[in-house]
mmCIF file of C-alpha atoms and ligand atoms in Angstrom:
data_model
loop_
_atom_site.group_PDB
_atom_site.id
_atom_site.type_symbol
_atom_site.label_atom_id
_atom_site.label_comp_id
_atom_site.label_asym_id
_atom_site.label_seq_id
_atom_site.Cartn_x
_atom_site.Cartn_y
_atom_site.Cartn_z
ATOM 1 C CA MET L 157 0.664 -10.706 21.978
ATOM 2 C CA ASP L 158 3.531 -11.871 24.172
ATOM 3 C CA PRO L 159 4.081 -9.001 26.473
ATOM 4 C CA LEU L 160 7.900 -9.418 26.680
ATOM 5 C CA GLU L 161 8.342 -9.660 22.941
ATOM 6 C CA PHE L 162 6.254 -6.710 22.591
ATOM 7 C CA SER L 163 8.247 -4.608 25.128
ATOM 8 C CA ARG L 164 11.401 -5.729 23.235
ATOM 9 C CA ALA L 165 9.979 -4.509 20.036
ATOM 10 C CA LYS L 166 8.690 -1.269 21.590
ATOM 11 C CA LYS L 167 12.481 -0.597 22.846
ATOM 12 C CA ALA L 168 13.823 -1.145 19.393
ATOM 13 C CA TYR L 169 11.300 1.297 18.098
ATOM 14 C CA ASN L 170 12.188 3.935 20.761
ATOM 15 C CA GLN L 171 15.869 3.570 19.902
ATOM 16 C CA SER L 172 15.427 3.692 16.288
ATOM 17 C CA GLN L 173 16.465 6.721 14.398
ATOM 18 C CA LYS L 174 15.805 5.874 10.707
ATOM 19 C CA VAL L 175 12.550 4.035 10.377
ATOM 20 C CA CYS L 176 10.826 2.604 7.326
ATOM 21 C CA VAL L 177 7.278 1.240 7.216
ATOM 22 C CA LEU L 178 5.979 -0.944 4.380
ATOM 23 C CA THR L 179 2.151 -1.309 4.407
ATOM 24 C CA GLY L 180 -0.216 -3.382 2.289
ATOM 25 C CA ALA L 181 -4.060 -3.823 2.142
ATOM 26 C CA GLY L 182 -4.354 -5.143 5.701
ATOM 27 C CA VAL L 183 -3.723 -1.675 7.086
ATOM 28 C CA SER L 184 -6.894 -0.384 5.336
ATOM 29 C CA ALA L 185 -8.910 -3.426 6.091
ATOM 30 C CA GLU L 186 -10.110 -1.768 9.435
ATOM 31 C CA SER L 187 -11.434 1.132 7.287
ATOM 32 C CA GLY L 188 -13.408 -1.265 5.260
ATOM 33 C CA VAL L 189 -11.350 -1.267 1.986
ATOM 34 C CA PRO L 190 -11.379 -4.867 0.789
ATOM 35 C CA THR L 191 -7.954 -6.658 0.627
ATOM 36 C CA PHE L 192 -7.001 -8.732 -2.392
ATOM 37 C CA ARG L 193 -6.255 -11.949 -0.920
ATOM 38 C CA GLY L 194 -8.176 -12.546 2.192
ATOM 39 C CA THR L 195 -11.388 -14.649 2.490
ATOM 40 C CA ASP L 196 -13.378 -11.835 1.034
ATOM 41 C CA GLY L 197 -10.560 -10.582 -1.062
ATOM 42 C CA LEU L 198 -11.041 -8.978 -4.358
ATOM 43 C CA TRP L 199 -9.016 -11.597 -6.286
ATOM 44 C CA LYS L 200 -11.263 -14.357 -4.797
ATOM 45 C CA ASN L 201 -14.084 -12.787 -6.800
ATOM 46 C CA TYR L 202 -12.474 -10.891 -9.642
ATOM 47 C CA ASN L 203 -9.712 -12.093 -12.112
ATOM 48 C CA PRO L 204 -6.963 -9.837 -11.834
ATOM 49 C CA MET L 205 -5.952 -10.625 -15.689
ATOM 50 C CA GLU L 206 -9.295 -9.395 -16.818
ATOM 51 C CA LEU L 207 -9.388 -6.212 -14.745
ATOM 52 C CA ALA L 208 -5.692 -5.133 -13.736
ATOM 53 C CA THR L 209 -3.369 -5.545 -16.889
ATOM 54 C CA LEU L 210 -2.688 -3.337 -19.806
ATOM 55 C CA GLU L 211 -3.953 -6.050 -22.206
ATOM 56 C CA ALA L 212 -7.262 -6.037 -20.219
ATOM 57 C CA PHE L 213 -7.653 -2.282 -20.583
ATOM 58 C CA ARG L 214 -6.861 -2.392 -24.360
ATOM 59 C CA ARG L 215 -9.397 -5.156 -24.631
ATOM 60 C CA ASP L 216 -12.249 -3.818 -22.684
ATOM 61 C CA PRO L 217 -11.428 -0.280 -21.292
ATOM 62 C CA VAL L 218 -15.324 0.168 -20.130
ATOM 63 C CA LEU L 219 -15.155 -3.014 -18.179
ATOM 64 C CA VAL L 220 -11.757 -2.063 -16.423
ATOM 65 C CA TRP L 221 -13.115 1.521 -15.762
ATOM 66 C CA GLU L 222 -16.297 0.324 -14.489
ATOM 67 C CA TRP L 223 -14.371 -1.809 -11.727
ATOM 68 C CA TYR L 224 -12.087 0.926 -10.868
ATOM 69 C CA GLN L 225 -15.096 3.489 -10.573
ATOM 70 C CA TRP L 226 -16.758 0.918 -8.282
ATOM 71 C CA ARG L 227 -13.790 0.809 -6.111
ATOM 72 C CA ARG L 228 -13.190 4.437 -6.011
ATOM 73 C CA GLN L 229 -16.928 4.710 -4.893
ATOM 74 C CA LEU L 230 -16.426 2.249 -2.156
ATOM 75 C CA ILE L 231 -13.166 3.750 -1.033
ATOM 76 C CA ARG L 232 -14.537 7.340 -1.057
ATOM 77 C CA LYS L 233 -16.715 6.160 1.889
ATOM 78 C CA CYS L 234 -13.764 4.959 3.840
ATOM 79 C CA ALA L 235 -11.915 7.016 6.587
ATOM 80 C CA PRO L 236 -8.204 6.281 7.901
ATOM 81 C CA ASN L 237 -8.259 3.857 10.962
ATOM 82 C CA PRO L 238 -5.755 3.912 13.927
ATOM 83 C CA SER L 239 -3.147 1.987 11.630
ATOM 84 C CA HIS L 240 -2.917 5.108 9.313
ATOM 85 C CA PHE L 241 -2.856 7.442 12.404
ATOM 86 C CA ALA L 242 -0.182 5.454 14.181
ATOM 87 C CA ILE L 243 2.123 5.503 11.122
ATOM 88 C CA SER L 244 1.525 9.088 10.611
ATOM 89 C CA GLN L 245 2.424 9.664 14.318
ATOM 90 C CA MET L 246 5.798 7.832 13.614
ATOM 91 C CA GLU L 247 6.675 10.239 10.811
ATOM 92 C CA LYS L 248 6.471 12.942 13.502
ATOM 93 C CA GLU L 249 8.444 11.088 16.096
ATOM 94 C CA LYS L 250 11.426 10.271 13.802
ATOM 95 C CA GLU L 251 13.712 12.462 11.875
ATOM 96 C CA HIS L 252 14.438 9.974 9.281
ATOM 97 C CA PHE L 253 11.283 8.276 8.022
ATOM 98 C CA LEU L 254 9.717 6.719 5.113
ATOM 99 C CA LEU L 255 6.497 5.002 4.265
ATOM 100 C CA ILE L 256 6.345 2.731 1.198
ATOM 101 C CA THR L 257 2.869 1.650 0.558
ATOM 102 C CA GLN L 258 1.249 -0.783 -1.847
ATOM 103 C CA ASN L 259 -1.837 0.597 -1.075
ATOM 104 C CA VAL L 260 -3.709 2.957 -3.773
ATOM 105 C CA ASP L 261 -6.523 4.205 -1.549
ATOM 106 C CA GLY L 262 -4.709 7.367 -0.547
ATOM 107 C CA LEU L 263 -5.738 6.849 3.303
ATOM 108 C CA HIS L 264 -2.265 7.297 4.597
ATOM 109 C CA LYS L 265 -2.172 10.813 3.129
ATOM 110 C CA LYS L 266 -5.542 11.513 4.515
ATOM 111 C CA ALA L 267 -4.269 10.431 7.812
ATOM 112 C CA GLY L 268 -1.422 13.104 7.776
ATOM 113 C CA SER L 269 1.481 10.996 6.419
ATOM 114 C CA SER L 270 3.704 13.101 4.030
ATOM 115 C CA LYS L 271 6.992 11.148 3.618
ATOM 116 C CA VAL L 272 5.089 8.399 1.682
ATOM 117 C CA VAL L 273 5.871 6.535 -1.604
ATOM 118 C CA GLU L 274 2.872 4.947 -3.308
ATOM 119 C CA ILE L 275 4.818 2.181 -5.071
ATOM 120 C CA HIS L 276 1.579 0.848 -6.922
ATOM 121 C CA GLY L 277 0.250 4.435 -7.603
ATOM 122 C CA ASN L 278 -2.871 6.099 -6.426
ATOM 123 C CA ILE L 279 -6.637 5.246 -7.512
ATOM 124 C CA TRP L 280 -7.570 8.985 -7.524
ATOM 125 C CA GLU L 281 -5.020 9.935 -10.252
ATOM 126 C CA VAL L 282 -5.422 9.279 -13.796
ATOM 127 C CA LYS L 283 -2.950 9.239 -16.822
ATOM 128 C CA CYS L 284 -3.493 9.718 -20.467
ATOM 129 C CA MET L 285 -2.580 6.361 -22.496
ATOM 130 C CA SER L 286 -0.954 8.770 -25.047
ATOM 131 C CA CYS L 287 0.482 12.011 -23.994
ATOM 132 C CA GLY L 288 1.041 11.048 -20.390
ATOM 133 C CA ALA L 289 -0.804 13.879 -18.823
ATOM 134 C CA ASN L 290 -1.674 12.894 -15.317
ATOM 135 C CA PHE L 291 -3.724 14.630 -12.693
ATOM 136 C CA MET L 292 -6.044 14.037 -9.679
ATOM 137 C CA GLU L 293 -9.647 13.338 -10.104
ATOM 138 C CA GLU L 294 -11.693 12.365 -7.100
ATOM 139 C CA GLY L 295 -15.104 12.624 -8.750
ATOM 140 C CA ASP L 296 -16.946 9.975 -10.780
ATOM 141 C CA PHE L 297 -16.433 10.013 -14.631
ATOM 142 C CA GLU L 298 -19.833 10.278 -16.342
ATOM 143 C CA LYS L 299 -18.765 8.951 -19.443
ATOM 144 C CA LEU L 300 -16.246 5.696 -19.468
ATOM 145 C CA PRO L 301 -13.503 5.535 -20.535
ATOM 146 C CA PRO L 302 -12.866 9.161 -19.664
ATOM 147 C CA GLU L 303 -10.976 10.884 -22.264
ATOM 148 C CA CYS L 304 -7.992 13.203 -22.189
ATOM 149 C CA GLY L 305 -8.737 17.001 -22.563
ATOM 150 C CA LYS L 306 -5.417 17.566 -24.274
ATOM 151 C CA CYS L 307 -5.394 14.674 -26.897
ATOM 152 C CA SER L 308 -8.714 12.784 -26.611
ATOM 153 C CA SER L 309 -7.023 9.365 -25.932
ATOM 154 C CA PHE L 310 -8.277 7.359 -23.205
ATOM 155 C CA LEU L 311 -7.352 8.083 -19.594
ATOM 156 C CA ARG L 312 -6.503 5.146 -17.299
ATOM 157 C CA PRO L 313 -6.199 4.988 -13.440
ATOM 158 C CA ASN L 314 -2.688 5.928 -12.667
ATOM 159 C CA VAL L 315 -1.817 2.628 -10.722
ATOM 160 C CA VAL L 316 0.409 -0.202 -11.657
ATOM 161 C CA TRP L 317 -1.008 -2.926 -13.225
ATOM 162 C CA PHE L 318 0.139 -6.695 -13.041
ATOM 163 C CA GLY L 319 3.127 -6.920 -15.653
ATOM 164 C CA GLU L 320 4.008 -3.096 -15.434
ATOM 165 C CA SER L 321 6.892 -1.812 -13.531
ATOM 166 C CA ILE L 322 7.012 0.349 -10.452
ATOM 167 C CA PRO L 323 7.815 3.926 -11.501
ATOM 168 C CA ARG L 324 11.843 4.313 -11.367
ATOM 169 C CA GLU L 325 11.700 6.834 -8.909
ATOM 170 C CA ALA L 326 9.530 5.433 -6.344
ATOM 171 C CA LEU L 327 11.546 2.233 -6.379
ATOM 172 C CA GLU L 328 14.750 4.104 -6.129
ATOM 173 C CA THR L 329 13.508 6.134 -3.249
ATOM 174 C CA SER L 330 12.282 2.943 -1.456
ATOM 175 C CA ILE L 331 15.584 0.977 -1.909
ATOM 176 C CA GLU L 332 17.615 3.892 -0.860
ATOM 177 C CA ALA L 333 15.561 4.018 2.652
ATOM 178 C CA LEU L 334 15.532 0.385 2.902
ATOM 179 C CA SER L 335 19.254 0.248 2.535
ATOM 180 C CA SER L 336 19.764 2.815 5.226
ATOM 181 C CA CYS L 337 17.069 2.292 7.846
ATOM 182 C CA ASP L 338 17.702 0.833 11.197
ATOM 183 C CA LEU L 339 14.124 -0.353 11.673
ATOM 184 C CA LEU L 340 11.543 -1.672 9.180
ATOM 185 C CA ILE L 341 8.023 -2.207 10.153
ATOM 186 C CA VAL L 342 6.152 -4.354 7.771
ATOM 187 C CA ALA L 343 2.211 -4.119 8.270
ATOM 188 C CA GLY L 344 -0.825 -5.908 6.418
ATOM 189 C CA THR L 345 0.823 -7.228 3.551
ATOM 190 C CA SER L 346 0.577 -10.986 2.519
ATOM 191 C CA GLY L 347 3.960 -10.918 0.942
ATOM 192 C CA TYR L 348 3.475 -12.437 -2.203
ATOM 193 C CA VAL L 349 3.799 -9.511 -4.759
ATOM 194 C CA GLN L 350 7.199 -8.535 -5.889
ATOM 195 C CA PRO L 351 9.311 -6.237 -5.151
ATOM 196 C CA ALA L 352 7.667 -5.482 -1.838
ATOM 197 C CA ALA L 353 7.922 -8.980 -0.788
ATOM 198 C CA SER L 354 11.685 -8.799 -0.834
ATOM 199 C CA PHE L 355 11.838 -5.566 1.054
ATOM 200 C CA ALA L 356 11.988 -7.251 4.658
ATOM 201 C CA GLN L 357 14.977 -9.336 3.507
ATOM 202 C CA MET L 358 16.726 -6.298 1.949
ATOM 203 C CA ALA L 359 16.509 -4.220 5.190
ATOM 204 C CA ALA L 360 17.712 -7.276 7.224
ATOM 205 C CA LYS L 361 20.655 -7.727 5.087
ATOM 206 C CA ASN L 362 21.646 -4.131 6.053
ATOM 207 C CA LYS L 363 21.233 -5.086 9.618
ATOM 208 C CA ALA L 364 17.881 -3.313 10.378
ATOM 209 C CA VAL L 365 15.503 -4.739 12.851
ATOM 210 C CA VAL L 366 12.495 -5.840 11.215
ATOM 211 C CA MET L 367 8.903 -6.124 12.709
ATOM 212 C CA GLU L 368 5.948 -7.415 10.959
ATOM 213 C CA VAL L 369 2.296 -7.158 11.892
ATOM 214 C CA ASN L 370 -0.448 -9.470 10.251
ATOM 215 C CA ILE L 371 -3.638 -11.079 11.372
ATOM 216 C CA GLU L 372 -2.027 -14.396 9.844
ATOM 217 C CA LYS L 373 1.271 -15.806 9.472
ATOM 218 C CA THR L 374 3.277 -14.708 6.335
ATOM 219 C CA PRO L 375 6.038 -15.897 4.229
ATOM 220 C CA ASN L 376 8.444 -13.528 6.358
ATOM 221 C CA ALA L 377 6.917 -14.488 9.652
ATOM 222 C CA GLU L 378 9.953 -16.683 10.678
ATOM 223 C CA LEU L 379 12.770 -14.523 9.091
ATOM 224 C CA VAL L 380 11.804 -11.148 10.888
ATOM 225 C CA ASP L 381 12.920 -10.242 14.375
ATOM 226 C CA HIS L 382 9.526 -9.487 15.986
ATOM 227 C CA PHE L 383 6.448 -10.887 14.479
ATOM 228 C CA PHE L 384 3.124 -9.843 15.850
ATOM 229 C CA LEU L 385 -0.109 -11.722 15.070
ATOM 230 C CA GLY L 386 -2.965 -9.413 15.280
ATOM 231 C CA LYS L 387 -4.646 -6.218 13.899
ATOM 232 C CA SER L 388 -2.356 -3.545 12.743
ATOM 233 C CA GLY L 389 -4.598 -0.861 14.116
ATOM 234 C CA GLU L 390 -4.259 -2.150 17.701
ATOM 235 C CA ILE L 391 -0.477 -3.192 17.533
ATOM 236 C CA LEU L 392 0.914 -0.041 15.684
ATOM 237 C CA SER L 393 -1.142 2.248 18.054
ATOM 238 C CA ALA L 394 0.416 0.426 20.975
ATOM 239 C CA LEU L 395 3.938 0.867 19.503
ATOM 240 C CA VAL L 396 3.879 4.552 19.367
ATOM 241 C CA SER L 397 1.653 5.315 22.339
ATOM 242 C CA GLU L 398 3.272 6.660 25.661
ATOM 243 C CA LYS L 399 6.451 4.925 26.829
HETATM 244 P P1 OAD U 516 -3.195 -8.861 0.245
HETATM 245 O O1 OAD U 516 -4.780 -8.752 0.036
HETATM 246 O O2 OAD U 516 -2.465 -9.986 -0.593
HETATM 247 O O3 OAD U 516 -2.758 -9.134 1.753
HETATM 248 C C1 OAD U 516 -3.380 -8.457 2.923
HETATM 249 C C2 OAD U 516 -2.702 -8.965 4.058
HETATM 250 O O4 OAD U 516 -3.087 -8.093 5.208
HETATM 251 C C3 OAD U 516 -3.060 -10.330 4.402
HETATM 252 O O5 OAD U 516 -1.856 -10.925 4.628
HETATM 253 C C4 OAD U 516 -4.076 -10.292 5.739
HETATM 254 O O6 OAD U 516 -3.705 -11.409 6.505
HETATM 255 C C5 OAD U 516 -3.483 -9.021 6.223
HETATM 256 N N1 OAD U 516 -4.623 -8.169 7.068
HETATM 257 C C6 OAD U 516 -5.834 -8.101 6.855
HETATM 258 N N2 OAD U 516 -6.646 -7.512 7.679
HETATM 259 C C7 OAD U 516 -5.515 -7.052 8.544
HETATM 260 C C8 OAD U 516 -5.371 -6.322 9.755
HETATM 261 N N3 OAD U 516 -6.468 -5.722 10.397
HETATM 262 N N4 OAD U 516 -4.232 -6.013 10.368
HETATM 263 C C9 OAD U 516 -3.008 -6.542 9.940
HETATM 264 N N5 OAD U 516 -3.036 -7.364 8.796
HETATM 265 C C10 OAD U 516 -4.232 -7.633 8.141
HETATM 266 O O7 OAD U 516 -2.874 -7.276 0.005
HETATM 267 P P2 OAD U 516 -1.248 -6.759 -0.280
HETATM 268 O O8 OAD U 516 -0.118 -7.583 0.194
HETATM 269 O O9 OAD U 516 -1.311 -5.366 -0.207
HETATM 270 O O10 OAD U 516 -1.364 -4.759 -6.208
HETATM 271 O O11 OAD U 516 -1.258 -7.175 -1.836
HETATM 272 C C11 OAD U 516 -0.045 -6.693 -2.533
HETATM 273 C C12 OAD U 516 -0.510 -6.258 -3.964
HETATM 274 O O12 OAD U 516 -1.265 -7.350 -4.652
HETATM 275 C C13 OAD U 516 -1.591 -5.091 -3.987
HETATM 276 O O13 OAD U 516 -0.968 -3.813 -3.771
HETATM 277 C C14 OAD U 516 -2.146 -5.124 -5.319
HETATM 278 C C15 OAD U 516 -2.597 -6.741 -5.287
HETATM 279 O O14 OAD U 516 -2.670 -7.423 -6.388
HETATM 280 C C16 OAD U 516 -1.781 -4.581 -7.502
HETATM 281 O O15 OAD U 516 -3.099 -4.388 -7.865
HETATM 282 C C17 OAD U 516 -0.691 -4.284 -8.548
HETATM 283 ZN ZN1 ZN U 517 -3.575 12.983 -23.693
#
């Protein structure tokens, strides 16, 4: 990390008043949650079209649920890491703050973040396919697919699958914050999935300073004001640590 570049970024962070953070699977990597597109990423070994679409669920709800139950068991063992804590610290330091996460693991909230929009949903929440009832269930389901207590239809994980839209309120809240922030920090996302992939450009268009942290170059790397190649846990912690 170039120290001069970092001190410029730190100054920009200290001066900012309205901060937005966008995170992806990379911020949970240091907690042991698998990413999607990395070398050991989930989409290297599993086909998203067979596991993360509505058609897949209609075709084989047991298979989809088995995969989600496996991921839930894996994530249950994971604890927040310094990236999550640095971001929850930012929320305390800035009066205007919004965290937009594509992660469904719930680790940001576990680390104390409360101003957070989970644009791809939450893996601990389930939703009825028919009546729309939704609730948190952190335990395992014995019988798959689980059924709705109200109407007996199948319950599904309340996450956004390929081909589905982001819930309107989540998207509106995100766009509003991105249009008014003076700093956007993008961390641990490959930048291939829309609409999050356009958020950096959206904020830059509105004159926000944009910083990005990733262990590899991303499609946005050349466009942002400050790009830091490295682990988000280390870089974000340094950004919020003593002046
Ligand atoms: P990806 O798996 O596509 O990308 C993870 C990014 O994190 C990669 O660019 C890595 O280089 C980076 N990374 C890994 N470890 C890191 C670390 N310690 N510090 C910083 N960066 C690190 O995950 P997302 O961009 O989140 O959607 O993927 C977006 C969406 O695609 C997901 O929400 C999911 C997926 O399909 C759905 O399931 C709808
Ligand atoms: Zn129901």
